mmCIF file of C-alpha atoms and ligand atoms in Angstrom:
data_model
loop_
_atom_site.group_PDB
_atom_site.id
_atom_site.type_symbol
_atom_site.label_atom_id
_atom_site.label_comp_id
_atom_site.label_asym_id
_atom_site.label_seq_id
_atom_site.Cartn_x
_atom_site.Cartn_y
_atom_site.Cartn_z
ATOM 1 C CA UNK A 1 -12.984 -8.288 10.645
ATOM 2 C CA UNK A 2 -11.530 -5.668 13.041
ATOM 3 C CA UNK A 3 -14.051 -3.724 14.650
ATOM 4 C CA UNK A 4 -13.029 -0.327 13.351
ATOM 5 C CA UNK A 5 -13.226 -1.309 9.703
ATOM 6 C CA UNK A 6 -16.074 0.021 8.180
ATOM 7 C CA UNK A 7 -17.315 -1.391 4.820
ATOM 8 C CA UNK A 8 -18.508 1.217 2.513
ATOM 9 C CA UNK A 9 -20.985 0.666 -0.367
ATOM 10 C CA UNK A 10 -19.025 0.697 -3.651
ATOM 11 C CA UNK A 11 -20.539 1.979 -6.914
ATOM 12 C CA UNK A 12 -20.284 -0.697 -9.712
ATOM 13 C CA UNK A 13 -22.445 0.956 -12.160
ATOM 14 C CA UNK A 14 -19.907 3.065 -14.043
ATOM 15 C CA UNK A 15 -19.133 1.914 -17.597
ATOM 16 C CA UNK A 16 -16.987 -1.130 -17.122
ATOM 17 C CA UNK A 17 -13.585 -1.288 -18.805
ATOM 18 C CA UNK A 18 -12.935 -4.740 -19.520
ATOM 19 C CA UNK A 19 -9.540 -3.858 -20.920
ATOM 20 C CA UNK A 20 -8.537 -2.644 -17.572
ATOM 21 C CA UNK A 21 -9.653 -5.880 -15.778
ATOM 22 C CA UNK A 22 -7.917 -8.121 -18.555
ATOM 23 C CA UNK A 23 -4.571 -5.934 -18.197
ATOM 24 C CA UNK A 24 -4.337 -6.504 -14.367
ATOM 25 C CA UNK A 25 -5.439 -10.423 -14.887
ATOM 26 C CA UNK A 26 -2.655 -10.902 -17.235
ATOM 27 C CA UNK A 27 0.006 -8.824 -15.404
ATOM 28 C CA UNK A 28 -0.706 -10.430 -11.914
ATOM 29 C CA UNK A 29 -1.163 -13.779 -13.397
ATOM 30 C CA UNK A 30 -4.122 -14.013 -10.866
ATOM 31 C CA UNK A 31 -7.678 -15.226 -11.979
ATOM 32 C CA UNK A 32 -9.685 -12.151 -10.427
ATOM 33 C CA UNK A 33 -12.982 -13.904 -11.272
ATOM 34 C CA UNK A 34 -12.170 -16.298 -8.754
ATOM 35 C CA UNK A 35 -12.911 -13.910 -5.952
ATOM 36 C CA UNK A 36 -16.291 -14.487 -4.240
ATOM 37 C CA UNK A 37 -16.112 -11.611 -1.556
ATOM 38 C CA UNK A 38 -15.572 -13.739 1.332
ATOM 39 C CA UNK A 39 -13.680 -10.757 3.077
ATOM 40 C CA UNK A 40 -11.038 -12.716 4.536
ATOM 41 C CA UNK A 41 -8.548 -10.383 2.708
ATOM 42 C CA UNK A 42 -10.082 -7.369 4.394
ATOM 43 C CA UNK A 43 -10.340 -8.944 8.032
ATOM 44 C CA UNK A 44 -6.627 -9.880 7.920
ATOM 45 C CA UNK A 45 -5.254 -6.527 6.358
ATOM 46 C CA UNK A 46 -3.456 -4.735 9.088
ATOM 47 C CA UNK A 47 -3.856 -1.503 7.351
ATOM 48 C CA UNK A 48 -7.577 -1.775 6.786
ATOM 49 C CA UNK A 49 -8.214 1.113 8.999
ATOM 50 C CA UNK A 50 -6.447 3.520 6.782
ATOM 51 C CA UNK A 51 -7.813 2.400 3.380
ATOM 52 C CA UNK A 52 -10.230 4.238 1.784
ATOM 53 C CA UNK A 53 -11.490 1.080 -0.037
ATOM 54 C CA UNK A 54 -11.089 -2.131 1.511
ATOM 55 C CA UNK A 55 -9.057 -4.545 -0.271
ATOM 56 C CA UNK A 56 -11.988 -7.085 -0.859
ATOM 57 C CA UNK A 57 -13.996 -4.048 -2.463
ATOM 58 C CA UNK A 58 -10.882 -3.302 -4.642
ATOM 59 C CA UNK A 59 -11.155 -6.909 -5.762
ATOM 60 C CA UNK A 60 -14.713 -6.482 -6.599
ATOM 61 C CA UNK A 61 -14.081 -2.994 -8.591
ATOM 62 C CA UNK A 62 -11.558 -5.025 -10.501
ATOM 63 C CA UNK A 63 -13.886 -7.784 -11.566
ATOM 64 C CA UNK A 64 -16.425 -5.192 -12.786
ATOM 65 C CA UNK A 65 -13.849 -3.013 -14.533
ATOM 66 C CA UNK A 66 -13.992 0.125 -12.689
ATOM 67 C CA UNK A 67 -10.693 1.532 -13.380
ATOM 68 C CA UNK A 68 -10.797 5.026 -12.050
ATOM 69 C CA UNK A 69 -12.021 4.318 -8.470
ATOM 70 C CA UNK A 70 -9.312 1.517 -8.161
ATOM 71 C CA UNK A 71 -6.294 3.605 -9.435
ATOM 72 C CA UNK A 72 -7.210 6.974 -7.827
ATOM 73 C CA UNK A 73 -7.626 4.873 -4.352
ATOM 74 C CA UNK A 74 -5.326 5.691 -1.312
ATOM 75 C CA UNK A 75 -5.524 2.125 -0.481
ATOM 76 C CA UNK A 76 -3.131 0.848 -3.347
ATOM 77 C CA UNK A 77 -0.546 3.129 -1.660
ATOM 78 C CA UNK A 78 -1.060 2.404 1.924
ATOM 79 C CA UNK A 79 -0.793 -1.171 1.037
ATOM 80 C CA UNK A 80 2.360 -2.619 2.742
ATOM 81 C CA UNK A 81 2.789 -5.887 0.731
ATOM 82 C CA UNK A 82 2.641 -7.552 3.997
ATOM 83 C CA UNK A 83 0.925 -10.510 1.980
ATOM 84 C CA UNK A 84 -1.692 -11.341 4.859
ATOM 85 C CA UNK A 85 -4.277 -11.160 2.393
ATOM 86 C CA UNK A 86 -2.633 -13.621 0.025
ATOM 87 C CA UNK A 87 -2.183 -16.110 3.064
ATOM 88 C CA UNK A 88 -5.816 -15.905 3.903
ATOM 89 C CA UNK A 89 -7.360 -16.063 0.439
ATOM 90 C CA UNK A 90 -9.397 -19.360 0.234
ATOM 91 C CA UNK A 91 -9.169 -19.283 -3.524
ATOM 92 C CA UNK A 92 -5.323 -18.986 -3.593
ATOM 93 C CA UNK A 93 -5.349 -15.260 -5.206
ATOM 94 C CA UNK A 94 -2.316 -13.501 -4.698
ATOM 95 C CA UNK A 95 -4.050 -10.461 -3.734
ATOM 96 C CA UNK A 96 -0.799 -8.467 -2.511
ATOM 97 C CA UNK A 97 0.636 -8.887 -6.208
ATOM 98 C CA UNK A 98 -2.726 -7.667 -7.716
ATOM 99 C CA UNK A 99 -2.211 -4.523 -5.215
ATOM 100 C CA UNK A 100 1.546 -4.093 -6.458
ATOM 101 C CA UNK A 101 0.593 -4.387 -10.236
ATOM 102 C CA UNK A 102 -2.190 -1.681 -9.303
ATOM 103 C CA UNK A 103 0.656 0.633 -8.048
ATOM 104 C CA UNK A 104 2.522 0.230 -11.335
ATOM 105 C CA UNK A 105 -0.696 0.900 -13.495
ATOM 106 C CA UNK A 106 -1.573 3.882 -11.560
ATOM 107 C CA UNK A 107 1.963 5.277 -12.224
ATOM 108 C CA UNK A 108 1.603 4.241 -15.764
ATOM 109 C CA UNK A 109 -1.564 5.818 -16.258
ATOM 110 C CA UNK A 110 -0.830 9.138 -14.377
ATOM 111 C CA UNK A 111 -3.184 8.402 -11.624
ATOM 112 C CA UNK A 112 -0.610 8.363 -8.865
ATOM 113 C CA UNK A 113 -0.477 11.335 -6.559
ATOM 114 C CA UNK A 114 3.140 11.625 -7.440
ATOM 115 C CA UNK A 115 4.532 14.102 -5.114
ATOM 116 C CA UNK A 116 2.854 12.414 -1.914
ATOM 117 C CA UNK A 117 3.796 8.906 -3.193
ATOM 118 C CA UNK A 118 7.588 9.951 -3.859
ATOM 119 C CA UNK A 119 7.913 11.581 -0.544
ATOM 120 C CA UNK A 120 6.435 8.663 1.123
ATOM 121 C CA UNK A 121 8.689 6.048 -0.701
ATOM 122 C CA UNK A 122 11.664 8.413 -0.002
ATOM 123 C CA UNK A 123 10.933 8.731 3.642
ATOM 124 C CA UNK A 124 10.284 4.884 3.676
ATOM 125 C CA UNK A 125 13.865 4.393 2.376
ATOM 126 C CA UNK A 126 15.705 7.123 4.405
ATOM 127 C CA UNK A 127 14.371 5.193 7.483
ATOM 128 C CA UNK A 128 15.286 1.772 6.486
ATOM 129 C CA UNK A 129 18.740 3.065 5.487
ATOM 130 C CA UNK A 130 19.365 4.741 8.708
ATOM 131 C CA UNK A 131 17.679 2.162 11.153
ATOM 132 C CA UNK A 132 18.168 -1.225 9.192
ATOM 133 C CA UNK A 133 14.340 -1.491 9.200
ATOM 134 C CA UNK A 134 11.553 1.101 8.900
ATOM 135 C CA UNK A 135 11.385 3.346 12.061
ATOM 136 C CA UNK A 136 7.332 4.440 11.797
ATOM 137 C CA UNK A 137 7.395 7.461 14.006
ATOM 138 C CA UNK A 138 10.433 8.811 12.090
ATOM 139 C CA UNK A 139 8.966 8.140 8.689
ATOM 140 C CA UNK A 140 5.914 9.757 9.441
ATOM 141 C CA UNK A 141 7.806 13.223 10.775
ATOM 142 C CA UNK A 142 10.044 12.850 7.465
ATOM 143 C CA UNK A 143 6.819 12.393 5.279
ATOM 144 C CA UNK A 144 4.858 15.382 7.080
ATOM 145 C CA UNK A 145 8.243 17.551 6.667
ATOM 146 C CA UNK A 146 8.444 16.760 2.843
ATOM 147 C CA UNK A 147 4.689 17.133 2.124
ATOM 148 C CA UNK A 148 3.390 19.774 4.594
ATOM 149 C CA UNK A 149 0.452 17.431 5.085
ATOM 150 C CA UNK A 150 0.516 17.775 8.897
ATOM 151 C CA UNK A 151 -3.213 17.879 9.878
ATOM 152 C CA UNK A 152 -4.547 15.475 7.162
ATOM 153 C CA UNK A 153 -2.206 12.679 7.687
ATOM 154 C CA UNK A 154 -1.483 13.182 11.191
ATOM 155 C CA UNK A 155 -4.919 12.236 12.230
ATOM 156 C CA UNK A 156 -3.781 8.749 11.574
ATOM 157 C CA UNK A 157 -1.365 8.697 14.391
ATOM 158 C CA UNK A 158 -4.111 8.423 17.161
ATOM 159 C CA UNK A 159 -5.460 5.302 15.256
ATOM 160 C CA UNK A 160 -2.204 3.630 15.148
ATOM 161 C CA UNK A 161 -0.882 4.254 18.636
ATOM 162 C CA UNK A 162 -3.350 2.050 20.603
ATOM 163 C CA UNK A 163 -2.566 -0.711 18.225
ATOM 164 C CA UNK A 164 1.125 -0.496 19.061
ATOM 165 C CA UNK A 165 2.071 0.181 15.482
ATOM 166 C CA UNK A 166 4.107 3.375 16.638
ATOM 167 C CA UNK A 167 7.260 3.015 18.671
ATOM 168 C CA UNK A 168 8.907 6.285 19.829
ATOM 169 C CA UNK A 169 12.378 4.826 19.339
ATOM 170 C CA UNK A 170 13.884 2.791 16.472
ATOM 171 C CA UNK A 171 13.816 -0.912 16.755
ATOM 172 C CA UNK A 172 17.297 -2.260 17.207
ATOM 173 C CA UNK A 173 18.076 -4.920 14.827
ATOM 174 C CA UNK A 174 21.039 -7.219 13.966
ATOM 175 C CA UNK A 175 22.718 -6.698 10.279
ATOM 176 C CA UNK A 176 22.055 -2.931 10.229
ATOM 177 C CA UNK A 177 25.410 -2.207 8.741
ATOM 178 C CA UNK A 178 24.504 -5.018 5.859
ATOM 179 C CA UNK A 179 21.578 -3.192 4.924
ATOM 180 C CA UNK A 180 23.622 0.214 4.786
ATOM 181 C CA UNK A 181 25.983 -1.693 2.453
ATOM 182 C CA UNK A 182 23.000 -2.504 -0.090
ATOM 183 C CA UNK A 183 22.244 1.109 -0.177
ATOM 184 C CA UNK A 184 25.977 2.012 -0.642
ATOM 185 C CA UNK A 185 25.983 -0.612 -3.596
ATOM 186 C CA UNK A 186 22.858 0.569 -5.218
ATOM 187 C CA UNK A 187 23.921 4.235 -5.231
ATOM 188 C CA UNK A 188 27.346 2.957 -6.497
ATOM 189 C CA UNK A 189 26.170 0.840 -9.379
ATOM 190 C CA UNK A 190 23.059 2.835 -10.056
ATOM 191 C CA UNK A 191 21.117 -0.596 -10.837
HETATM 192 S S1 SF4 B 201 -0.567 -7.040 1.434
HETATM 193 FE FE1 SF4 B 201 -1.650 -4.783 1.509
HETATM 194 S S2 SF4 B 201 -3.778 -5.277 1.069
HETATM 195 FE FE2 SF4 B 201 -2.533 -7.264 1.638
HETATM 196 S S3 SF4 B 201 -2.947 -7.371 3.771
HETATM 197 FE FE3 SF4 B 201 -1.158 -6.620 3.540
HETATM 198 S S4 SF4 B 201 -1.273 -4.344 3.657
HETATM 199 FE FE4 SF4 B 201 -3.390 -5.251 3.242
HETATM 200 S S1 SF4 B 202 -9.986 -13.300 0.486
HETATM 201 FE FE1 SF4 B 202 -9.716 -13.934 -1.873
HETATM 202 S S2 SF4 B 202 -11.778 -14.838 -2.152
HETATM 203 FE FE2 SF4 B 202 -12.211 -13.737 -0.371
HETATM 204 S S3 SF4 B 202 -12.551 -11.466 -0.692
HETATM 205 FE FE3 SF4 B 202 -10.418 -11.550 -0.704
HETATM 206 S S4 SF4 B 202 -9.906 -11.937 -2.692
HETATM 207 FE FE4 SF4 B 202 -11.935 -12.250 -2.776
#
């Protein structure tokens, strides 16, 4: 586990909502009960430093039907779907897929912090359209401009900089034009 990842105590005593556990199991196609809390997913997650609930604890909360803490967590929105957790799970649980299903469920049930979530995804897509891949520093500036969350979210910056996660200039990639064409096609055909 990265040295700056702090495991917090999670409250498992609220009334369990088995319907929630069953729905996430069914939609993700994953057997959540196989998780035995080895912590590999949290240890391999590159975004753990920003999560309010580490991904292994999300799995434990899911097993015990704790709907609200899971669906109101910031972690499900900070997850970048990188699939490191899935690769490292000894029980072959597709943890990244579970996180994806949780984002859909949070939106469906009205738990998503919509304005911020939309602002984040719009900023992400703007960045990919312009640079062919995400330019993290530009994304952050765009997100702060859209939401006005300067002091609260900018505090993540100093944590990310030493890890080399924030470049000051966009990365140059091949095939940038092909990506721009995908966006054009999407806008024209509206699917
Ligand atoms: S998919 Fe999400 S939860 Fe899993 S390692 Fe990547 S960022 Fe972390
Ligand atoms: S790696 Fe798999 S078994 Fe280990 S805590 Fe994460 S989900 Fe559970």
